[in-house]
Amino acid sequence: MDLEQLRELDANDSLASKRVEFKIPEGLIYLDGNSLGPLPAGIEQRLQEMITQQWGQDLISSWNKHQWIDLPVKVGERIAPLLGAAPGQVVCCDSISVNLFKLLGAALQLNSPRRVVLSQQDNFPTDLYTAQGIAGLLGDARCQLKQVSSDALYDALDETVAVLMLTHVNFRSGAMHDMRELTRRAHDVGALVIWDLAHSAGAVPLALDADNVDFAVGCGYKYLNGGPGAPAFVYVAERLQQRVEQPLSGWMGHSAPFNFDAGYAAAAGAKRFLSGTPPILSMAVLDAALDVFDGVDMQDVRAKSQQLCQMFLGLMRQLELLPKMPCASPANDKERGSQLAFQHGDAFAIAQALIDQQVIVDFRAPDILRFGFCPLYTRFEDIWHAVHRLSEIVTSGTYKQEIFNQRGAVT
Ligand SMILES: *Cc1c(COP(=O)(O)O)cnc(C)c1O
């Protein structure tokens, strides 16, 4: 494989024109869109207008005049097609952690007296922390978190399980679960499912409705490019909506918030999963960021993502890097999301040395170097440069320098 071949792939790439819809600093190779998506080109203007006109001039009348009050539903409806969800089932709000708390509370209540929340040992920690918090609040008799390894999930799915709570694409390894099959098996034993789509939404095609999923959450600031701390989203299958109650009942999820009734009465549909006042500026940014998905077929995104990963692995092999840093992601590309993980004792320092060379990646404790591939702006040529710079760093040992070994608060 040589640079010319990769440039040829870029020249024939149907998604290549999407790159100009992002503001990526000149010379930067950004392989970290799975942690924080880059700035879409239309955002600055949208935010400027929000601030000067809507907030600055129209002030509180903007809740009606500029439909601020409808944003959680409107943005949810724009995310829905990326999830394979029909209208009326997705709302945009809060963070994944807060939304998981709501969903776990709702699902446990719906499936009472069962109490087991089955999850995976190496799930993203916040998912496990949220379940631990619910268990502390409800007590052992109503919630018990059971964590097993990925291989043991099928065996652990039995008639005691109230909720199967999993992350679709593992944040470290990129391993992707079979959503349809696990959901089916959970339903066979009478369990409900909650899927965390943090590394899936906007990265891989999803079919929540067709797969019969009950609940899901996902992230606004990763592959959806909504900016730091962008609000998350919740999916609640239509068939369950009128039967579920969520524990963070707040006025935005009330059926008539401006009646200011003393008693709570849940809004119809997925809207009952709203709690407090939406962060309008952040939500408007996410709304504008979703423009980049207009006209994009997720199957094309998936095909390019797999090709980018294959090229990356091919170059790692060609430059003989794999014996030094084995791939920790599934070898079969049907079994992984849009990222690759490599194991190395000095993964942190290597990530810092790569960042110093304008290749933005991240480190995940204890020993993973993680590369995320977002097909909307990553070029095949970028892959060539990234692997060659990595090879130079690993072979020369420059990462051993002191400056590459100092850790900040965020890694
Ligand atoms: C990034 C990520 C989160 C983030 O949760 P927030 O509460 O929105 O900060 C949750 N779950 C997974 C799997 C993630 O990768």
Short mmCIF file of C-alpha atoms and ligand atoms in Angstrom, two decimals:
data_model
loop_
_atom_site.label_atom_id
_atom_site.label_comp_id
_atom_site.label_asym_id
_atom_site.label_seq_id
_atom_site.Cartn_x
_atom_site.Cartn_y
_atom_site.Cartn_z
CA MET A 1 0.00 0.00 0.00
CA ASP A 2 1.38 3.42 -0.87
CA LEU A 3 0.30 7.03 -0.56
CA GLU A 4 -0.84 7.17 -4.18
CA GLN A 5 -3.33 4.35 -3.64
CA LEU A 6 -4.81 6.12 -0.63
CA ARG A 7 -5.09 9.40 -2.54
CA GLU A 8 -6.89 7.48 -5.25
CA LEU A 9 -9.41 6.25 -2.66
CA ASP A 10 -9.96 9.86 -1.54
CA ALA A 11 -10.50 10.96 -5.13
CA ASN A 12 -13.27 8.35 -5.53
CA ASP A 13 -14.85 8.83 -2.09
CA SER A 14 -18.53 9.82 -2.22
CA LEU A 15 -18.27 11.33 1.30
CA ALA A 16 -15.16 13.42 0.52
CA SER A 17 -17.24 16.57 -0.07
CA LYS A 18 -18.47 16.45 3.55
CA ARG A 19 -15.07 17.45 4.91
CA VAL A 20 -15.55 21.14 4.04
CA GLU A 21 -18.59 21.20 6.32
CA PHE A 22 -16.18 21.04 9.28
CA LYS A 23 -13.59 23.50 10.52
CA ILE A 24 -10.57 21.31 11.08
CA PRO A 25 -7.34 23.19 11.77
CA GLU A 26 -4.91 23.13 8.84
CA GLY A 27 -2.47 20.24 9.07
CA LEU A 28 -4.28 18.48 11.90
CA ILE A 29 -5.20 14.80 11.63
CA TYR A 30 -8.14 14.38 13.94
CA LEU A 31 -8.74 10.79 15.01
CA ASP A 32 -10.59 11.64 18.21
CA GLY A 33 -14.10 12.45 17.00
CA ASN A 34 -15.28 9.60 19.22
CA SER A 35 -14.39 11.74 22.24
CA LEU A 36 -15.28 15.21 20.94
CA GLY A 37 -16.49 15.84 17.40
CA PRO A 38 -14.90 18.81 15.59
CA LEU A 39 -16.62 22.14 14.94
CA PRO A 40 -19.12 22.04 12.04
CA ALA A 41 -18.81 25.07 9.79
CA GLY A 42 -22.27 26.55 10.38
CA ILE A 43 -22.09 26.72 14.16
CA GLU A 44 -20.49 30.10 14.76
CA GLN A 45 -23.13 31.92 12.75
CA ARG A 46 -25.97 30.04 14.44
CA LEU A 47 -24.62 30.76 17.90
CA GLN A 48 -24.01 34.41 17.03
CA GLU A 49 -27.61 34.76 15.93
CA MET A 50 -28.89 32.98 19.02
CA ILE A 51 -26.97 35.35 21.23
CA THR A 52 -27.42 38.70 19.52
CA GLN A 53 -30.94 38.35 18.16
CA GLN A 54 -32.79 35.70 20.14
CA TRP A 55 -31.32 36.17 23.60
CA GLY A 56 -30.04 39.74 23.15
CA GLN A 57 -33.08 41.32 21.50
CA ASP A 58 -36.09 39.05 21.80
CA LEU A 59 -35.25 37.85 25.29
CA ILE A 60 -37.92 35.78 27.01
CA SER A 61 -40.34 35.99 24.08
CA SER A 62 -37.94 33.66 22.24
CA TRP A 63 -39.38 30.65 24.07
CA ASN A 64 -42.39 31.06 21.75
CA LYS A 65 -41.11 33.31 18.97
CA HIS A 66 -38.07 31.15 18.19
CA GLN A 67 -39.62 27.90 19.46
CA TRP A 68 -37.00 27.36 22.15
CA ILE A 69 -39.56 25.31 24.05
CA ASP A 70 -39.79 22.80 21.18
CA LEU A 71 -36.05 22.21 20.84
CA PRO A 72 -35.77 18.98 22.91
CA VAL A 73 -38.40 17.31 20.73
CA LYS A 74 -37.23 18.91 17.48
CA VAL A 75 -33.61 17.87 17.98
CA GLY A 76 -34.74 14.41 19.12
CA GLU A 77 -36.69 14.00 15.88
CA ARG A 78 -33.60 14.95 13.87
CA ILE A 79 -31.51 12.32 15.68
CA ALA A 80 -34.19 9.59 15.29
CA PRO A 81 -33.44 8.67 11.63
CA LEU A 82 -29.79 8.03 12.57
CA LEU A 83 -31.06 5.48 15.09
CA GLY A 84 -33.56 3.73 12.86
CA ALA A 85 -36.37 5.16 14.99
CA ALA A 86 -39.76 6.32 13.79
CA PRO A 87 -40.92 9.78 14.98
CA GLY A 88 -42.20 10.35 18.51
CA GLN A 89 -39.64 8.25 20.39
CA VAL A 90 -36.50 10.37 20.85
CA VAL A 91 -35.97 13.49 22.98
CA CYS A 92 -32.80 15.48 23.48
CA CYS A 93 -31.91 16.28 27.10
CA ASP A 94 -29.39 16.10 29.93
CA SER A 95 -26.31 13.84 29.87
CA ILE A 96 -26.10 10.09 29.30
CA SER A 97 -25.53 9.60 33.04
CA VAL A 98 -28.66 11.50 34.03
CA ASN A 99 -30.71 9.82 31.32
CA LEU A 100 -29.55 6.37 32.39
CA PHE A 101 -30.72 7.16 35.90
CA LYS A 102 -34.17 7.96 34.53
CA LEU A 103 -34.29 4.89 32.31
CA LEU A 104 -33.06 2.48 34.97
CA GLY A 105 -35.61 3.83 37.41
CA ALA A 106 -38.37 3.51 34.81
CA ALA A 107 -37.37 0.04 33.66
CA LEU A 108 -36.99 -1.39 37.17
CA GLN A 109 -40.41 -0.11 38.08
CA LEU A 110 -41.93 -1.51 34.90
CA ASN A 111 -40.39 -4.94 35.47
CA SER A 112 -40.88 -5.15 39.23
CA PRO A 113 -40.62 -7.36 41.28
CA ARG A 114 -37.53 -8.37 39.33
CA ARG A 115 -34.50 -6.46 40.55
CA VAL A 116 -31.36 -7.56 38.67
CA VAL A 117 -29.66 -5.06 36.36
CA LEU A 118 -27.35 -7.15 34.20
CA SER A 119 -24.37 -5.34 32.70
CA GLN A 120 -20.87 -5.91 31.51
CA GLN A 121 -17.77 -5.70 33.70
CA ASP A 122 -15.97 -3.38 31.29
CA ASN A 123 -18.94 -1.21 30.47
CA PHE A 124 -18.25 2.53 30.49
CA PRO A 125 -17.88 3.37 34.20
CA THR A 126 -20.61 6.02 34.35
CA ASP A 127 -23.18 3.41 33.30
CA LEU A 128 -22.14 1.20 36.20
CA TYR A 129 -21.92 4.13 38.62
CA THR A 130 -25.46 5.16 37.73
CA ALA A 131 -26.74 1.66 38.45
CA GLN A 132 -24.82 1.63 41.73
CA GLY A 133 -26.46 4.93 42.66
CA ILE A 134 -29.93 3.57 41.90
CA ALA A 135 -29.14 0.42 43.90
CA GLY A 136 -28.09 2.58 46.85
CA LEU A 137 -31.29 4.59 46.62
CA LEU A 138 -33.75 1.74 46.12
CA GLY A 139 -31.96 -0.80 48.25
CA ASP A 140 -31.03 -4.39 47.58
CA ALA A 141 -34.59 -5.63 47.49
CA ARG A 142 -35.38 -3.52 44.43
CA CYS A 143 -32.10 -3.18 42.54
CA GLN A 144 -29.07 -5.38 42.30
CA LEU A 145 -26.31 -4.74 39.80
CA LYS A 146 -24.76 -7.85 38.31
CA GLN A 147 -21.64 -7.38 36.19
CA VAL A 148 -20.30 -10.18 34.03
CA SER A 149 -17.73 -10.45 31.24
CA SER A 150 -18.89 -9.97 27.68
CA ASP A 151 -18.65 -13.74 26.98
CA ALA A 152 -20.85 -14.57 29.96
CA LEU A 153 -23.77 -12.31 29.02
CA TYR A 154 -25.90 -14.93 27.26
CA ASP A 155 -25.55 -17.39 30.14
CA ALA A 156 -26.35 -14.73 32.71
CA LEU A 157 -29.58 -13.77 30.97
CA ASP A 158 -32.17 -15.62 32.99
CA GLU A 159 -35.61 -15.00 34.47
CA THR A 160 -34.25 -13.01 37.40
CA VAL A 161 -33.02 -10.21 35.12
CA ALA A 162 -35.15 -7.07 35.11
CA VAL A 163 -32.97 -5.00 32.80
CA LEU A 164 -30.09 -5.75 30.46
CA MET A 165 -28.03 -2.54 30.29
CA LEU A 166 -25.22 -2.54 27.75
CA THR A 167 -23.09 -0.23 25.67
CA HIS A 168 -23.39 -1.19 22.01
CA VAL A 169 -19.80 -0.33 21.02
CA ASN A 170 -17.24 -0.76 23.80
CA PHE A 171 -15.44 2.51 24.50
CA ARG A 172 -12.02 0.88 24.88
CA SER A 173 -11.86 -1.98 22.41
CA GLY A 174 -14.50 -0.90 19.90
CA ALA A 175 -16.11 -4.37 20.15
CA MET A 176 -19.71 -4.15 18.95
CA HIS A 177 -22.54 -6.26 20.36
CA ASP A 178 -25.20 -7.91 18.25
CA MET A 179 -28.02 -5.61 19.32
CA ARG A 180 -30.79 -7.57 17.66
CA GLU A 181 -29.78 -10.93 19.08
CA LEU A 182 -29.12 -9.73 22.64
CA THR A 183 -32.38 -7.79 22.68
CA ARG A 184 -34.24 -10.87 21.47
CA ARG A 185 -32.62 -13.09 24.10
CA ALA A 186 -33.39 -10.55 26.83
CA HIS A 187 -37.03 -10.41 25.76
CA ASP A 188 -37.18 -14.23 25.69
CA VAL A 189 -36.51 -14.27 29.45
CA GLY A 190 -38.79 -11.30 30.12
CA ALA A 191 -36.04 -8.68 30.62
CA LEU A 192 -36.09 -5.13 29.27
CA VAL A 193 -33.06 -3.65 27.45
CA ILE A 194 -31.28 -0.31 27.70
CA TRP A 195 -28.63 0.34 25.06
CA ASP A 196 -25.96 3.04 25.43
CA LEU A 197 -25.20 4.33 21.93
CA ALA A 198 -22.36 6.74 22.84
CA HIS A 199 -20.00 5.22 20.27
CA SER A 200 -22.68 4.17 17.81
CA ALA A 201 -24.99 7.09 16.99
CA GLY A 202 -23.64 8.83 13.88
CA ALA A 203 -20.93 6.15 13.48
CA VAL A 204 -22.72 2.91 12.59
CA PRO A 205 -26.17 2.21 11.12
CA LEU A 206 -28.74 1.44 13.82
CA ALA A 207 -32.21 -0.10 13.70
CA LEU A 208 -33.72 0.42 17.15
CA ASP A 209 -37.31 -0.06 15.99
CA ALA A 210 -36.61 -3.13 13.85
CA ASP A 211 -34.47 -4.66 16.61
CA ASN A 212 -37.32 -4.17 19.08
CA VAL A 213 -35.19 -2.16 21.51
CA ASP A 214 -36.97 -0.86 24.62
CA PHE A 215 -34.79 2.06 25.70
CA ALA A 216 -31.58 3.73 24.57
CA VAL A 217 -29.38 6.70 25.39
CA GLY A 218 -26.68 8.39 23.35
CA CYS A 219 -24.23 11.22 23.23
CA GLY A 220 -24.44 14.62 21.52
CA TYR A 221 -20.76 15.59 21.61
CA LYS A 222 -19.07 12.53 20.07
CA TYR A 223 -20.03 11.47 16.52
CA LEU A 224 -22.93 13.96 16.45
CA ASN A 225 -20.46 16.85 16.79
CA GLY A 226 -22.65 18.96 19.10
CA GLY A 227 -19.74 20.53 20.99
CA PRO A 228 -18.32 20.10 24.50
CA GLY A 229 -21.00 18.97 26.94
CA ALA A 230 -23.70 18.91 24.25
CA PRO A 231 -26.96 17.43 25.53
CA ALA A 232 -27.57 13.71 25.14
CA PHE A 233 -30.68 11.88 23.93
CA VAL A 234 -33.15 9.27 25.11
CA TYR A 235 -35.10 6.74 23.02
CA VAL A 236 -38.24 5.17 24.48
CA ALA A 237 -40.11 2.66 22.31
CA GLU A 238 -43.60 3.85 21.58
CA ARG A 239 -45.20 0.67 22.93
CA LEU A 240 -43.82 1.45 26.41
CA GLN A 241 -44.29 5.20 26.60
CA GLN A 242 -47.66 5.38 28.28
CA ARG A 243 -46.71 2.72 30.82
CA VAL A 244 -43.43 4.15 32.12
CA GLU A 245 -42.77 6.66 34.85
CA GLN A 246 -39.34 8.13 35.35
CA PRO A 247 -37.91 9.19 38.71
CA LEU A 248 -36.62 12.65 37.71
CA SER A 249 -40.12 13.97 37.16
CA GLY A 250 -39.74 17.68 36.50
CA TRP A 251 -41.84 20.44 35.04
CA MET A 252 -40.56 20.08 31.46
CA GLY A 253 -41.89 16.51 31.47
CA HIS A 254 -45.27 17.58 32.84
CA SER A 255 -48.32 17.46 30.56
CA ALA A 256 -49.05 21.16 31.19
CA PRO A 257 -45.96 22.84 32.71
CA PHE A 258 -47.45 26.33 32.57
CA ASN A 259 -50.52 25.40 34.60
CA PHE A 260 -48.16 25.23 37.57
CA ASP A 261 -50.21 22.47 39.17
CA ALA A 262 -48.90 21.14 42.45
CA GLY A 263 -49.28 17.55 41.31
CA TYR A 264 -47.17 15.84 38.68
CA ALA A 265 -48.90 14.50 35.59
CA ALA A 266 -46.55 13.05 32.96
CA ALA A 267 -46.66 14.41 29.42
CA ALA A 268 -47.70 12.00 26.70
CA GLY A 269 -44.97 10.12 24.88
CA ALA A 270 -41.21 10.38 25.15
CA LYS A 271 -41.52 13.97 26.39
CA ARG A 272 -42.13 12.66 29.90
CA PHE A 273 -38.41 11.91 30.01
CA LEU A 274 -37.62 15.62 30.10
CA SER A 275 -36.90 17.05 33.53
CA GLY A 276 -35.69 20.65 33.79
CA THR A 277 -35.16 23.63 31.49
CA PRO A 278 -33.18 22.68 28.39
CA PRO A 279 -29.74 24.30 27.78
CA ILE A 280 -30.94 26.28 24.76
CA LEU A 281 -27.57 27.51 23.47
CA SER A 282 -26.04 24.02 23.58
CA MET A 283 -29.11 22.43 22.09
CA ALA A 284 -29.22 24.94 19.24
CA VAL A 285 -25.58 24.14 18.50
CA LEU A 286 -26.37 20.40 18.36
CA ASP A 287 -29.35 21.17 16.13
CA ALA A 288 -27.10 23.06 13.70
CA ALA A 289 -24.40 20.36 13.91
CA LEU A 290 -26.92 17.74 12.74
CA ASP A 291 -27.07 19.53 9.37
CA VAL A 292 -23.93 17.66 8.34
CA PHE A 293 -25.94 14.42 8.35
CA ASP A 294 -28.48 15.77 5.85
CA GLY A 295 -28.47 13.51 2.81
CA VAL A 296 -25.94 11.13 4.37
CA ASP A 297 -26.66 7.41 4.12
CA MET A 298 -25.34 5.65 7.23
CA GLN A 299 -24.53 2.59 5.10
CA ASP A 300 -22.03 4.73 3.17
CA VAL A 301 -20.57 5.98 6.46
CA ARG A 302 -20.21 2.40 7.64
CA ALA A 303 -18.58 1.21 4.42
CA LYS A 304 -15.98 4.00 4.54
CA SER A 305 -15.38 3.49 8.25
CA GLN A 306 -14.58 -0.17 7.67
CA GLN A 307 -12.30 0.71 4.79
CA LEU A 308 -10.45 3.32 6.88
CA CYS A 309 -9.94 0.76 9.65
CA GLN A 310 -8.73 -1.87 7.17
CA MET A 311 -6.22 0.56 5.66
CA PHE A 312 -5.02 1.54 9.11
CA LEU A 313 -4.52 -2.09 10.15
CA GLY A 314 -2.89 -2.89 6.80
CA LEU A 315 -0.33 -0.12 7.32
CA MET A 316 0.28 -1.20 10.93
CA ARG A 317 1.08 -4.65 9.57
CA GLN A 318 3.19 -3.32 6.72
CA LEU A 319 5.30 -1.21 9.08
CA GLU A 320 5.59 -4.14 11.50
CA LEU A 321 4.03 -2.30 14.40
CA LEU A 322 1.58 -4.98 15.53
CA PRO A 323 4.14 -7.14 17.37
CA LYS A 324 5.02 -4.04 19.43
CA MET A 325 1.45 -2.90 20.00
CA PRO A 326 -1.14 -5.61 19.42
CA CYS A 327 -4.59 -4.69 18.24
CA ALA A 328 -7.11 -4.94 21.10
CA SER A 329 -10.13 -4.58 18.82
CA PRO A 330 -11.95 -7.51 17.19
CA ALA A 331 -10.18 -8.71 14.04
CA ASN A 332 -13.46 -9.07 12.15
CA ASP A 333 -14.67 -5.62 11.14
CA LYS A 334 -18.31 -6.67 11.40
CA GLU A 335 -17.72 -7.04 15.13
CA ARG A 336 -16.36 -3.59 15.82
CA GLY A 337 -17.53 0.01 15.65
CA SER A 338 -15.60 2.88 14.09
CA GLN A 339 -12.45 2.75 16.19
CA LEU A 340 -9.29 0.75 16.72
CA ALA A 341 -7.47 0.13 19.98
CA PHE A 342 -3.84 -0.90 20.40
CA GLN A 343 -2.14 -2.08 23.55
CA HIS A 344 1.20 -0.76 24.75
CA GLY A 345 2.71 -0.25 28.22
CA ASP A 346 3.60 3.33 27.24
CA ALA A 347 0.33 4.08 25.44
CA PHE A 348 -0.08 7.36 27.32
CA ALA A 349 3.30 8.75 26.27
CA ILE A 350 2.88 7.52 22.70
CA ALA A 351 -0.48 9.33 22.49
CA GLN A 352 1.18 12.54 23.70
CA ALA A 353 4.01 12.20 21.18
CA LEU A 354 1.46 11.65 18.39
CA ILE A 355 -0.52 14.71 19.47
CA ASP A 356 2.74 16.66 19.35
CA GLN A 357 3.01 15.49 15.73
CA GLN A 358 -0.49 16.83 14.94
CA VAL A 359 -2.21 13.44 15.10
CA ILE A 360 -4.95 13.74 17.71
CA VAL A 361 -5.77 10.44 19.41
CA ASP A 362 -6.47 9.40 22.94
CA PHE A 363 -5.27 7.15 25.67
CA ARG A 364 -7.59 4.99 27.72
CA ALA A 365 -6.30 3.59 30.99
CA PRO A 366 -4.57 1.34 31.63
CA ASP A 367 -2.71 0.72 28.35
CA ILE A 368 -4.84 1.54 25.30
CA LEU A 369 -4.05 3.87 22.43
CA ARG A 370 -7.34 4.62 20.73
CA PHE A 371 -7.98 5.85 17.19
CA GLY A 372 -11.47 6.96 16.17
CA PHE A 373 -12.44 7.18 12.50
CA CYS A 374 -15.13 9.58 11.47
CA PRO A 375 -15.81 9.04 7.75
CA LEU A 376 -17.37 12.48 7.29
CA TYR A 377 -14.03 14.26 7.59
CA THR A 378 -11.25 11.67 7.80
CA ARG A 379 -9.32 11.14 4.56
CA PHE A 380 -7.57 7.95 3.52
CA GLU A 381 -4.43 10.03 3.15
CA ASP A 382 -4.70 10.95 6.85
CA ILE A 383 -4.40 7.27 7.71
CA TRP A 384 -1.12 6.98 5.87
CA HIS A 385 0.40 9.95 7.72
CA ALA A 386 -0.96 8.86 11.09
CA VAL A 387 0.52 5.36 10.91
CA HIS A 388 3.84 6.60 9.55
CA ARG A 389 4.17 9.16 12.35
CA LEU A 390 3.24 6.48 14.88
CA SER A 391 5.90 4.19 13.43
CA GLU A 392 8.53 6.92 13.67
CA ILE A 393 7.63 7.62 17.31
CA VAL A 394 7.60 3.97 18.39
CA THR A 395 10.73 2.98 16.48
CA SER A 396 12.83 5.96 17.56
CA GLY A 397 11.58 5.90 21.15
CA THR A 398 10.98 9.68 21.24
CA TYR A 399 7.88 9.08 23.38
CA LYS A 400 10.16 8.26 26.32
CA GLN A 401 10.96 11.95 26.79
CA GLU A 402 9.79 13.49 30.04
CA ILE A 403 7.42 15.99 28.36
CA PHE A 404 5.31 13.15 26.95
CA ASN A 405 4.87 11.55 30.35
CA GLN A 406 3.10 14.29 32.25
CA ARG A 407 -0.60 13.69 32.81
CA GLY A 408 -3.27 16.37 32.95
CA ALA A 409 -6.63 16.06 34.71
CA VAL A 410 -8.24 14.76 31.50
CA THR A 411 -6.53 11.92 29.62
C1 LIG B 1 -18.85 9.17 26.57
C2 LIG B 1 -19.70 8.14 27.19
C3 LIG B 1 -20.65 8.49 28.14
C4 LIG B 1 -20.74 9.90 28.62
O1 LIG B 1 -21.74 10.11 29.55
P1 LIG B 1 -22.18 11.59 29.94
O2 LIG B 1 -22.98 11.40 31.16
O3 LIG B 1 -22.97 12.14 28.79
O4 LIG B 1 -20.94 12.39 30.19
C5 LIG B 1 -21.49 7.50 28.61
N1 LIG B 1 -21.38 6.22 28.17
C6 LIG B 1 -20.46 5.86 27.25
C7 LIG B 1 -20.41 4.45 26.76
C8 LIG B 1 -19.58 6.80 26.76
O5 LIG B 1 -18.65 6.44 25.87
#
